[in-house]
């Protein structure tokens, strides 16, 4: 079994990594230590940038920290399978991406669009929800200005990306 680890720099392949992962880990500046939050998210490609969408419930710590400093770092990852070589090692087939960008708070007229992208990301495209639910939420987007990726796979054609 031939294993290879490789950097991913192609925008289409990086976008696919964001599409197959299910949790966004967002590091927000908070003084000495970052505030790290796992989030549900939606993703799209706009003007040569990966853009991520997420929400919070009412104004809280995230919102206050974004007002102080909107620069964030995020990561996503997925493990496809674990593989062992008895007597040698255990490895896994994975893909991951790390991005840096700036968070902006969305205007209310863009909340449904963001919610639709989030639902689509999790396989619920077109799911009907009560639009009044959005009134208690705040939606944000992160325009990723720098993204890197990595994957470790047996053969590229054996991994669905």
PDB file of C-alpha atoms in Angstrom:
ATOM      1  CA  UNK A   1       0.000   0.000   0.000  1.00  0.00           C
ATOM      2  CA  UNK A   2       1.611   3.261  -1.145  1.00  0.00           C
ATOM      3  CA  UNK A   3       0.890   6.263   1.096  1.00  0.00           C
ATOM      4  CA  UNK A   4       1.440   9.841   0.189  1.00  0.00           C
ATOM      5  CA  UNK A   5       1.057  13.093   2.078  1.00  0.00           C
ATOM      6  CA  UNK A   6       0.628  16.197   0.012  1.00  0.00           C
ATOM      7  CA  UNK A   7      -0.090  19.858   0.275  1.00  0.00           C
ATOM      8  CA  UNK A   8      -3.321  21.014  -1.350  1.00  0.00           C
ATOM      9  CA  UNK A   9      -3.179  24.449  -2.948  1.00  0.00           C
ATOM     10  CA  UNK A  10      -5.672  24.213  -5.809  1.00  0.00           C
ATOM     11  CA  UNK A  11      -8.738  26.352  -5.011  1.00  0.00           C
ATOM     12  CA  UNK A  12     -11.206  23.736  -6.303  1.00  0.00           C
ATOM     13  CA  UNK A  13      -9.658  21.018  -4.157  1.00  0.00           C
ATOM     14  CA  UNK A  14      -9.534  23.304  -1.106  1.00  0.00           C
ATOM     15  CA  UNK A  15     -13.212  24.155  -1.599  1.00  0.00           C
ATOM     16  CA  UNK A  16     -14.025  20.436  -1.744  1.00  0.00           C
ATOM     17  CA  UNK A  17     -12.248  19.893   1.580  1.00  0.00           C
ATOM     18  CA  UNK A  18     -14.463  22.567   3.158  1.00  0.00           C
ATOM     19  CA  UNK A  19     -17.518  20.932   1.576  1.00  0.00           C
ATOM     20  CA  UNK A  20     -16.862  17.428   2.982  1.00  0.00           C
ATOM     21  CA  UNK A  21     -15.940  18.494   6.510  1.00  0.00           C
ATOM     22  CA  UNK A  22     -18.695  19.011   9.057  1.00  0.00           C
ATOM     23  CA  UNK A  23     -17.274  21.248  11.798  1.00  0.00           C
ATOM     24  CA  UNK A  24     -15.556  24.600  11.478  1.00  0.00           C
ATOM     25  CA  UNK A  25     -13.134  25.401  14.303  1.00  0.00           C
ATOM     26  CA  UNK A  26     -12.869  29.182  14.543  1.00  0.00           C
ATOM     27  CA  UNK A  27     -10.064  30.841  16.536  1.00  0.00           C
ATOM     28  CA  UNK A  28     -11.006  34.380  17.549  1.00  0.00           C
ATOM     29  CA  UNK A  29      -8.512  36.856  19.008  1.00  0.00           C
ATOM     30  CA  UNK A  30      -9.054  37.284  22.738  1.00  0.00           C
ATOM     31  CA  UNK A  31      -5.951  38.722  24.341  1.00  0.00           C
ATOM     32  CA  UNK A  32      -3.383  36.206  25.511  1.00  0.00           C
ATOM     33  CA  UNK A  33      -5.345  33.127  24.420  1.00  0.00           C
ATOM     34  CA  UNK A  34      -7.588  32.675  21.396  1.00  0.00           C
ATOM     35  CA  UNK A  35     -11.271  31.920  21.893  1.00  0.00           C
ATOM     36  CA  UNK A  36     -11.869  28.677  19.974  1.00  0.00           C
ATOM     37  CA  UNK A  37     -15.387  27.799  18.855  1.00  0.00           C
ATOM     38  CA  UNK A  38     -16.682  24.747  16.938  1.00  0.00           C
ATOM     39  CA  UNK A  39     -19.394  25.817  14.480  1.00  0.00           C
ATOM     40  CA  UNK A  40     -21.811  24.587  11.841  1.00  0.00           C
ATOM     41  CA  UNK A  41     -21.183  26.419   8.590  1.00  0.00           C
ATOM     42  CA  UNK A  42     -22.028  26.970   4.959  1.00  0.00           C
ATOM     43  CA  UNK A  43     -19.471  27.503   2.203  1.00  0.00           C
ATOM     44  CA  UNK A  44     -19.228  29.009  -1.260  1.00  0.00           C
ATOM     45  CA  UNK A  45     -16.596  30.321  -3.661  1.00  0.00           C
ATOM     46  CA  UNK A  46     -16.880  34.043  -4.478  1.00  0.00           C
ATOM     47  CA  UNK A  47     -14.421  36.273  -6.355  1.00  0.00           C
ATOM     48  CA  UNK A  48     -11.544  33.797  -6.035  1.00  0.00           C
ATOM     49  CA  UNK A  49     -12.104  33.355  -2.278  1.00  0.00           C
ATOM     50  CA  UNK A  50     -13.635  30.664  -0.128  1.00  0.00           C
ATOM     51  CA  UNK A  51     -16.358  32.286   1.963  1.00  0.00           C
ATOM     52  CA  UNK A  52     -17.761  30.636   5.096  1.00  0.00           C
ATOM     53  CA  UNK A  53     -21.079  31.465   6.785  1.00  0.00           C
ATOM     54  CA  UNK A  54     -22.091  30.718  10.364  1.00  0.00           C
ATOM     55  CA  UNK A  55     -24.448  32.044  13.017  1.00  0.00           C
ATOM     56  CA  UNK A  56     -24.653  32.799  16.684  1.00  0.00           C
ATOM     57  CA  UNK A  57     -27.606  33.266  18.976  1.00  0.00           C
ATOM     58  CA  UNK A  58     -28.083  36.908  19.911  1.00  0.00           C
ATOM     59  CA  UNK A  59     -25.175  39.147  20.792  1.00  0.00           C
ATOM     60  CA  UNK A  60     -22.564  37.466  22.939  1.00  0.00           C
ATOM     61  CA  UNK A  61     -18.865  36.896  23.397  1.00  0.00           C
ATOM     62  CA  UNK A  62     -18.172  36.101  19.719  1.00  0.00           C
ATOM     63  CA  UNK A  63     -19.856  39.309  18.602  1.00  0.00           C
ATOM     64  CA  UNK A  64     -17.927  41.420  21.122  1.00  0.00           C
ATOM     65  CA  UNK A  65     -14.605  39.848  20.115  1.00  0.00           C
ATOM     66  CA  UNK A  66     -15.308  40.359  16.391  1.00  0.00           C
ATOM     67  CA  UNK A  67     -15.949  44.059  17.068  1.00  0.00           C
ATOM     68  CA  UNK A  68     -12.520  44.324  18.740  1.00  0.00           C
ATOM     69  CA  UNK A  69     -10.642  42.359  16.092  1.00  0.00           C
ATOM     70  CA  UNK A  70     -12.355  40.675  13.117  1.00  0.00           C
ATOM     71  CA  UNK A  71      -9.252  38.709  12.015  1.00  0.00           C
ATOM     72  CA  UNK A  72      -9.687  34.972  12.583  1.00  0.00           C
ATOM     73  CA  UNK A  73      -8.084  31.645  11.819  1.00  0.00           C
ATOM     74  CA  UNK A  74     -10.132  28.529  11.128  1.00  0.00           C
ATOM     75  CA  UNK A  75      -9.642  24.859  10.450  1.00  0.00           C
ATOM     76  CA  UNK A  76     -11.633  21.900   9.164  1.00  0.00           C
ATOM     77  CA  UNK A  77     -10.634  18.247   8.908  1.00  0.00           C
ATOM     78  CA  UNK A  78     -11.972  14.826   8.101  1.00  0.00           C
ATOM     79  CA  UNK A  79     -10.609  11.326   8.668  1.00  0.00           C
ATOM     80  CA  UNK A  80     -11.740   8.871   5.988  1.00  0.00           C
ATOM     81  CA  UNK A  81     -10.261   5.704   7.433  1.00  0.00           C
ATOM     82  CA  UNK A  82      -7.605   4.331   9.759  1.00  0.00           C
ATOM     83  CA  UNK A  83      -5.043   1.884   8.429  1.00  0.00           C
ATOM     84  CA  UNK A  84      -2.578  -0.295  10.245  1.00  0.00           C
ATOM     85  CA  UNK A  85       0.654  -1.948   9.253  1.00  0.00           C
ATOM     86  CA  UNK A  86       1.059  -4.591  11.983  1.00  0.00           C
ATOM     87  CA  UNK A  87       4.365  -4.193  13.762  1.00  0.00           C
ATOM     88  CA  UNK A  88       5.033  -0.860  12.056  1.00  0.00           C
ATOM     89  CA  UNK A  89       2.437   1.867  12.580  1.00  0.00           C
ATOM     90  CA  UNK A  90      -1.133   3.087  12.365  1.00  0.00           C
ATOM     91  CA  UNK A  91      -1.983   5.868   9.978  1.00  0.00           C
ATOM     92  CA  UNK A  92      -5.078   7.458   8.569  1.00  0.00           C
ATOM     93  CA  UNK A  93      -6.406   8.803   5.334  1.00  0.00           C
ATOM     94  CA  UNK A  94      -7.459  12.435   5.909  1.00  0.00           C
ATOM     95  CA  UNK A  95      -7.934  15.905   4.464  1.00  0.00           C
ATOM     96  CA  UNK A  96      -7.645  19.211   6.294  1.00  0.00           C
ATOM     97  CA  UNK A  97      -7.563  22.926   5.593  1.00  0.00           C
ATOM     98  CA  UNK A  98      -6.590  25.993   7.567  1.00  0.00           C
ATOM     99  CA  UNK A  99      -7.650  29.490   6.602  1.00  0.00           C
ATOM    100  CA  UNK A 100      -7.218  33.070   7.676  1.00  0.00           C
ATOM    101  CA  UNK A 101      -9.714  35.818   7.044  1.00  0.00           C
ATOM    102  CA  UNK A 102     -11.869  38.632   8.263  1.00  0.00           C
ATOM    103  CA  UNK A 103     -15.314  38.204   9.834  1.00  0.00           C
ATOM    104  CA  UNK A 104     -18.141  40.539   8.896  1.00  0.00           C
ATOM    105  CA  UNK A 105     -21.619  40.582  10.353  1.00  0.00           C
ATOM    106  CA  UNK A 106     -24.322  40.119   7.733  1.00  0.00           C
ATOM    107  CA  UNK A 107     -27.239  42.469   7.205  1.00  0.00           C
ATOM    108  CA  UNK A 108     -30.635  40.954   8.069  1.00  0.00           C
ATOM    109  CA  UNK A 109     -31.628  40.737   4.399  1.00  0.00           C
ATOM    110  CA  UNK A 110     -28.806  38.195   3.898  1.00  0.00           C
ATOM    111  CA  UNK A 111     -29.777  35.882   6.784  1.00  0.00           C
ATOM    112  CA  UNK A 112     -31.959  33.537   4.701  1.00  0.00           C
ATOM    113  CA  UNK A 113     -29.215  33.193   2.085  1.00  0.00           C
ATOM    114  CA  UNK A 114     -26.679  32.278   4.781  1.00  0.00           C
ATOM    115  CA  UNK A 115     -29.093  29.838   6.454  1.00  0.00           C
ATOM    116  CA  UNK A 116     -29.771  28.179   3.092  1.00  0.00           C
ATOM    117  CA  UNK A 117     -26.029  27.688   2.524  1.00  0.00           C
ATOM    118  CA  UNK A 118     -25.624  26.186   5.999  1.00  0.00           C
ATOM    119  CA  UNK A 119     -28.560  23.805   5.471  1.00  0.00           C
ATOM    120  CA  UNK A 120     -27.282  22.829   2.032  1.00  0.00           C
ATOM    121  CA  UNK A 121     -23.849  22.037   3.490  1.00  0.00           C
ATOM    122  CA  UNK A 122     -25.458  19.447   5.779  1.00  0.00           C
ATOM    123  CA  UNK A 123     -27.678  17.891   3.118  1.00  0.00           C
ATOM    124  CA  UNK A 124     -30.897  19.790   3.883  1.00  0.00           C
ATOM    125  CA  UNK A 125     -31.116  21.943   0.759  1.00  0.00           C
ATOM    126  CA  UNK A 126     -34.608  23.433   0.458  1.00  0.00           C
ATOM    127  CA  UNK A 127     -35.587  22.455   4.013  1.00  0.00           C
ATOM    128  CA  UNK A 128     -38.484  24.593   5.191  1.00  0.00           C
ATOM    129  CA  UNK A 129     -38.011  26.536   8.420  1.00  0.00           C
ATOM    130  CA  UNK A 130     -39.832  29.336  10.191  1.00  0.00           C
ATOM    131  CA  UNK A 131     -38.174  32.608   9.044  1.00  0.00           C
ATOM    132  CA  UNK A 132     -39.093  34.147  12.440  1.00  0.00           C
ATOM    133  CA  UNK A 133     -36.437  31.842  13.941  1.00  0.00           C
ATOM    134  CA  UNK A 134     -33.797  34.006  12.250  1.00  0.00           C
ATOM    135  CA  UNK A 135     -34.837  37.009  14.352  1.00  0.00           C
ATOM    136  CA  UNK A 136     -33.011  35.602  17.390  1.00  0.00           C
ATOM    137  CA  UNK A 137     -29.817  34.893  15.442  1.00  0.00           C
ATOM    138  CA  UNK A 138     -26.841  36.830  14.122  1.00  0.00           C
ATOM    139  CA  UNK A 139     -25.174  35.653  10.914  1.00  0.00           C
ATOM    140  CA  UNK A 140     -21.572  36.220   9.905  1.00  0.00           C
ATOM    141  CA  UNK A 141     -19.300  35.463   7.005  1.00  0.00           C
ATOM    142  CA  UNK A 142     -15.569  34.918   6.827  1.00  0.00           C
ATOM    143  CA  UNK A 143     -13.873  35.813   3.575  1.00  0.00           C
ATOM    144  CA  UNK A 144     -10.778  33.613   3.638  1.00  0.00           C
ATOM    145  CA  UNK A 145      -7.802  35.559   2.326  1.00  0.00           C
ATOM    146  CA  UNK A 146      -5.310  32.728   2.794  1.00  0.00           C
ATOM    147  CA  UNK A 147      -6.009  28.971   2.767  1.00  0.00           C
ATOM    148  CA  UNK A 148      -3.735  25.948   2.881  1.00  0.00           C
ATOM    149  CA  UNK A 149      -4.636  22.292   2.866  1.00  0.00           C
ATOM    150  CA  UNK A 150      -3.102  18.917   3.406  1.00  0.00           C
ATOM    151  CA  UNK A 151      -4.149  15.369   2.760  1.00  0.00           C
ATOM    152  CA  UNK A 152      -2.724  11.947   3.357  1.00  0.00           C
ATOM    153  CA  UNK A 153      -4.196   9.286   1.141  1.00  0.00           C
ATOM    154  CA  UNK A 154      -3.511   5.879  -0.378  1.00  0.00           C
ATOM    155  CA  UNK A 155      -4.260   6.920  -3.944  1.00  0.00           C
ATOM    156  CA  UNK A 156      -6.041  10.109  -5.001  1.00  0.00           C
ATOM    157  CA  UNK A 157      -8.714   8.219  -6.956  1.00  0.00           C
ATOM    158  CA  UNK A 158      -9.673   6.151  -3.880  1.00  0.00           C
ATOM    159  CA  UNK A 159     -10.662   9.162  -1.780  1.00  0.00           C
ATOM    160  CA  UNK A 160     -13.846  11.085  -2.527  1.00  0.00           C
ATOM    161  CA  UNK A 161     -13.073  14.795  -2.522  1.00  0.00           C
TER     162      UNK A 161
END
